[in-house]
CSV table of C-alpha atoms in Angstrom, one decimal:
chain,number,residue,atom,x,y,z
A,1,LYS,CA,-47.0,-111.4,26.7
A,2,GLN,CA,-49.9,-113.0,24.8
A,3,GLU,CA,-51.1,-111.1,21.7
A,4,VAL,CA,-54.2,-112.0,19.7
A,5,THR,CA,-54.8,-110.9,16.1
A,6,GLN,CA,-57.9,-111.1,14.1
A,7,ILE,CA,-58.1,-111.0,10.3
A,8,PRO,CA,-59.9,-109.4,8.5
A,9,ALA,CA,-60.8,-106.3,10.5
A,10,ALA,CA,-64.0,-106.0,8.5
A,11,LEU,CA,-65.9,-108.2,6.1
A,12,SER,CA,-69.0,-107.6,4.0
A,13,VAL,CA,-70.7,-110.5,2.3
A,14,PRO,CA,-74.0,-111.1,0.6
A,15,GLU,CA,-76.7,-113.1,2.4
A,16,GLY,CA,-76.3,-116.9,2.1
A,17,GLU,CA,-72.5,-116.9,1.8
A,18,ASN,CA,-70.3,-119.2,3.9
A,19,LEU,CA,-67.5,-117.3,5.6
A,20,VAL,CA,-64.4,-117.8,7.7
A,21,LEU,CA,-63.0,-115.5,10.4
A,22,ASN,CA,-59.5,-115.9,11.5
A,23,CYS,CA,-57.8,-115.6,14.9
A,24,SER,CA,-54.1,-116.1,15.8
A,25,PHE,CA,-52.3,-115.9,19.1
A,26,THR,CA,-48.6,-115.7,19.8
A,27,ASP,CA,-48.3,-118.0,22.9
A,28,SER,CA,-49.6,-121.5,22.2
A,29,ALA,CA,-49.7,-122.3,25.9
A,30,ILE,CA,-53.4,-121.5,26.2
A,31,TYR,CA,-56.0,-123.2,28.4
A,32,ASN,CA,-58.9,-122.5,26.1
A,33,LEU,CA,-60.2,-120.1,23.4
A,34,GLN,CA,-63.6,-118.4,23.2
A,35,TRP,CA,-65.4,-116.8,20.4
A,36,PHE,CA,-67.8,-113.9,21.2
A,37,ARG,CA,-70.3,-111.8,19.4
A,38,GLN,CA,-70.8,-108.1,20.1
A,39,ASP,CA,-73.6,-106.1,18.7
A,40,PRO,CA,-73.1,-102.3,18.5
A,41,GLY,CA,-73.0,-100.7,21.9
A,42,LYS,CA,-73.8,-104.0,23.7
A,43,GLY,CA,-72.0,-106.5,25.7
A,44,LEU,CA,-70.5,-109.8,24.6
A,45,THR,CA,-72.4,-113.0,23.9
A,46,SER,CA,-70.4,-116.2,24.2
A,47,LEU,CA,-70.7,-118.3,21.0
A,48,LEU,CA,-68.3,-121.2,21.4
A,49,LEU,CA,-65.6,-122.3,23.9
A,50,ILE,CA,-62.8,-124.7,22.8
A,51,GLN,CA,-60.6,-126.3,25.3
A,52,SER,CA,-56.9,-126.6,24.4
A,53,SER,CA,-57.3,-130.4,24.1
A,54,GLN,CA,-60.1,-130.1,21.5
A,55,ARG,CA,-59.9,-129.5,17.8
A,56,GLU,CA,-63.3,-128.0,17.1
A,57,GLN,CA,-66.7,-127.1,18.5
A,58,THR,CA,-70.0,-126.7,16.7
A,59,SER,CA,-73.2,-124.8,17.5
A,60,GLY,CA,-75.8,-124.6,14.8
A,61,ARG,CA,-74.4,-122.8,11.8
A,62,LEU,CA,-71.2,-122.0,13.7
A,63,ASN,CA,-68.1,-124.1,13.7
A,64,ALA,CA,-64.9,-123.1,15.5
A,65,SER,CA,-61.6,-124.9,15.0
A,66,LEU,CA,-58.4,-124.7,17.0
A,67,ASP,CA,-54.8,-125.5,16.0
A,68,LYS,CA,-53.0,-124.8,19.2
A,69,SER,CA,-49.5,-125.7,17.9
A,70,SER,CA,-49.7,-123.1,15.2
A,71,GLY,CA,-51.5,-120.6,17.3
A,72,ARG,CA,-54.6,-120.3,15.1
A,73,SER,CA,-58.4,-120.6,15.3
A,74,THR,CA,-61.1,-120.1,12.7
A,75,LEU,CA,-64.8,-119.4,13.1
A,76,TYR,CA,-66.8,-120.7,10.2
A,77,ILE,CA,-70.3,-119.3,9.6
A,78,ALA,CA,-72.5,-121.3,7.2
A,79,ALA,CA,-75.3,-119.7,5.2
A,80,SER,CA,-74.8,-116.3,6.6
A,81,GLN,CA,-77.9,-114.1,7.5
A,82,PRO,CA,-78.3,-110.4,8.0
A,83,GLY,CA,-78.9,-111.1,11.7
A,84,ASP,CA,-75.3,-112.4,11.8
A,85,SER,CA,-74.1,-108.8,11.4
A,86,ALA,CA,-72.0,-107.9,14.4
A,87,THR,CA,-68.4,-107.8,15.6
A,88,TYR,CA,-66.9,-111.2,16.4
A,89,LEU,CA,-64.2,-111.4,19.0
A,90,CYS,CA,-61.7,-114.1,19.7
A,91,ALA,CA,-60.2,-114.4,23.2
A,92,VAL,CA,-57.7,-116.8,24.8
A,93,SER,CA,-57.3,-117.9,28.4
A,94,GLY,CA,-53.9,-118.9,29.8
A,95,TRP,CA,-52.9,-121.3,32.5
A,96,GLU,CA,-53.7,-118.9,35.3
A,97,THR,CA,-54.0,-120.0,38.9
A,98,SER,CA,-57.8,-119.4,38.9
A,99,GLY,CA,-60.6,-117.9,36.9
A,100,SER,CA,-60.8,-116.9,33.3
A,101,ARG,CA,-58.5,-114.0,32.4
A,102,LEU,CA,-59.0,-113.4,28.7
A,103,THR,CA,-56.8,-111.7,26.2
A,104,PHE,CA,-58.8,-110.4,23.3
A,105,GLY,CA,-58.2,-109.6,19.7
A,106,GLU,CA,-59.6,-106.4,18.1
A,107,GLY,CA,-62.4,-108.2,16.4
A,108,THR,CA,-63.8,-108.7,12.9
A,109,GLN,CA,-66.7,-106.5,12.0
A,110,LEU,CA,-69.1,-108.6,9.9
A,111,THR,CA,-71.8,-107.1,7.7
A,112,VAL,CA,-74.2,-109.5,5.9
A,113,ASN,CA,-76.2,-107.7,3.2
A,114,PRO,CA,-79.7,-108.9,2.3
B,1,GLU,CA,-80.6,-112.0,29.3
B,2,THR,CA,-77.1,-113.0,30.0
B,3,GLY,CA,-77.4,-113.4,33.7
B,4,VAL,CA,-74.9,-110.5,34.3
B,5,THR,CA,-76.6,-107.1,34.7
B,6,GLN,CA,-74.8,-103.8,34.7
B,7,THR,CA,-76.1,-100.4,35.7
B,8,PRO,CA,-76.2,-97.7,34.6
B,9,ARG,CA,-76.1,-98.5,30.9
B,10,HIS,CA,-74.9,-94.9,30.1
B,11,LEU,CA,-73.1,-92.4,32.3
B,12,VAL,CA,-71.8,-88.9,31.6
B,13,MET,CA,-69.7,-87.4,34.3
B,14,GLY,CA,-67.4,-84.4,34.8
B,15,MET,CA,-63.8,-84.8,35.7
B,16,THR,CA,-64.4,-83.8,39.3
B,17,ASN,CA,-67.4,-86.1,39.9
B,18,LYS,CA,-67.5,-89.3,41.8
B,19,LYS,CA,-69.7,-92.1,40.5
B,20,SER,CA,-70.0,-95.9,40.7
B,21,LEU,CA,-70.7,-98.7,38.2
B,22,LYS,CA,-72.6,-101.7,39.4
B,23,CYS,CA,-72.5,-105.3,38.3
B,24,GLU,CA,-74.7,-108.2,39.5
B,25,GLN,CA,-74.6,-111.8,38.4
B,26,HIS,CA,-77.3,-114.4,38.9
B,27,LEU,CA,-75.3,-117.4,37.6
B,28,GLY,CA,-73.9,-118.7,40.9
B,29,HIS,CA,-70.3,-117.8,39.9
B,30,ASN,CA,-67.5,-117.0,42.3
B,31,ALA,CA,-65.2,-114.9,40.1
B,32,MET,CA,-65.9,-111.5,38.7
B,33,TYR,CA,-64.0,-109.2,36.4
B,34,TRP,CA,-63.9,-105.6,35.1
B,35,TYR,CA,-62.8,-105.1,31.4
B,36,LYS,CA,-62.4,-101.8,29.6
B,37,GLN,CA,-63.2,-101.4,25.9
B,38,SER,CA,-61.8,-98.3,24.3
B,39,ALA,CA,-62.4,-97.3,20.6
B,40,LYS,CA,-60.1,-99.1,18.2
B,41,LYS,CA,-58.5,-101.2,21.0
B,42,PRO,CA,-59.0,-104.7,22.2
B,43,LEU,CA,-60.8,-105.3,25.5
B,44,GLU,CA,-58.4,-104.9,28.4
B,45,LEU,CA,-58.6,-106.8,31.7
B,46,MET,CA,-58.7,-104.3,34.6
B,47,PHE,CA,-59.4,-106.3,37.8
B,48,VAL,CA,-60.1,-109.8,38.9
B,49,TYR,CA,-62.0,-110.9,42.0
B,50,SER,CA,-61.9,-114.6,43.0
B,51,LEU,CA,-63.9,-115.7,46.0
B,52,GLU,CA,-64.5,-112.1,46.9
B,53,GLU,CA,-60.8,-111.3,47.0
B,54,ARG,CA,-59.0,-109.1,44.5
B,55,VAL,CA,-56.4,-111.3,42.9
B,56,GLU,CA,-55.3,-109.1,40.0
B,57,ASN,CA,-54.9,-105.4,39.3
B,58,ASN,CA,-53.5,-104.8,35.8
B,59,SER,CA,-51.7,-101.5,36.5
B,60,VAL,CA,-55.0,-99.6,36.7
B,61,PRO,CA,-54.8,-96.0,37.9
B,62,SER,CA,-56.0,-95.4,41.5
B,63,ARG,CA,-58.8,-93.2,40.2
B,64,PHE,CA,-60.6,-96.6,39.5
B,65,SER,CA,-61.4,-98.4,42.7
B,66,PRO,CA,-63.1,-101.8,42.6
B,67,GLU,CA,-65.2,-103.3,45.4
B,68,CYS,CA,-66.6,-106.8,45.7
B,69,PRO,CA,-68.9,-107.1,48.8
B,70,ASN,CA,-70.1,-110.6,47.9
B,71,SER,CA,-69.8,-113.1,45.1
B,72,SER,CA,-72.8,-111.7,43.3
B,73,HIS,CA,-72.0,-108.0,43.2
B,74,LEU,CA,-69.1,-106.0,41.9
B,75,PHE,CA,-68.6,-102.2,41.9
B,76,LEU,CA,-66.3,-99.9,40.1
B,77,HIS,CA,-65.9,-96.6,42.0
B,78,LEU,CA,-64.8,-93.7,39.8
B,79,HIS,CA,-63.3,-90.3,40.8
B,80,THR,CA,-61.4,-87.5,39.1
B,81,LEU,CA,-61.4,-89.3,35.8
B,82,GLN,CA,-59.9,-88.0,32.6
B,83,PRO,CA,-61.5,-87.7,29.1
B,84,GLU,CA,-59.3,-90.6,27.9
B,85,ASP,CA,-61.1,-92.8,30.4
B,86,SER,CA,-64.3,-92.6,28.3
B,87,ALA,CA,-65.0,-96.2,27.2
B,88,LEU,CA,-67.3,-99.1,27.5
B,89,TYR,CA,-66.8,-100.9,30.8
B,90,LEU,CA,-67.8,-104.5,30.8
B,91,CYS,CA,-68.3,-106.8,33.8
B,92,ALA,CA,-67.9,-110.5,33.5
B,93,SER,CA,-68.3,-113.6,35.7
B,94,SER,CA,-67.2,-117.2,35.7
B,95,GLN,CA,-66.5,-120.0,38.1
B,96,GLU,CA,-63.3,-119.7,40.0
B,97,SER,CA,-61.8,-122.8,38.4
B,98,VAL,CA,-59.1,-122.1,35.8
B,99,GLY,CA,-60.3,-121.5,32.2
B,100,THR,CA,-64.0,-121.6,32.8
B,101,GLU,CA,-66.4,-119.9,30.4
B,102,ALA,CA,-66.9,-116.2,31.0
B,103,PHE,CA,-70.2,-114.5,30.7
B,104,PHE,CA,-70.4,-110.7,30.1
B,105,GLY,CA,-72.9,-108.0,31.0
B,106,GLN,CA,-74.2,-105.4,28.6
B,107,GLY,CA,-71.7,-102.8,29.7
B,108,THR,CA,-71.7,-99.2,30.9
B,109,ARG,CA,-70.9,-96.6,28.3
B,110,LEU,CA,-69.0,-93.9,30.2
B,111,THR,CA,-68.3,-90.5,28.8
B,112,VAL,CA,-66.0,-88.1,30.8
B,113,VAL,CA,-66.5,-84.5,29.9
């Protein structure tokens, strides 16, 4: 059974700092990995999707890397801003017959202080 | 706007009530999902509908009954719930092809009293 772990559980940084969030998964036979953002009491916003054949994806100040063989992904946020404060979730999709069945980590709660 | 809309946003119900959660997607997807997010636990996949057929039920109690009348709409019918069923219920959609990007709604915050 796939298990996803995110470290740290919570992180507080001053504005402008670069930071790294970590995600690990136990079964390397994944199809892809997605990073999401969740604001308090809200749904999930997809940030980046990395296919298993890819090493990284970038969107603006965000960069996600994937090392499938070691079961790890990182989300790098450059020049953090107070608006980046949220919970960041990592999820993996396996080689299912159809659709996108995601196994999630518990998330990293990020606070960026002005 | 994510393209996936859930109603209601908040729901308080007694253990003997019957209620339904609604999800609608405007993304042209043909797979839809229900997830449960409880406090201090990862999101858990509950049901999967692909091409309007239920293809997965992850050992969810029968007091939760999903319905997918067409590819744009998904319901979760609730009856005789327990207080431990209080959680954020999230709907998602994607293309039916394996491993496609999933898009989520804003969720329904359910409180069972």
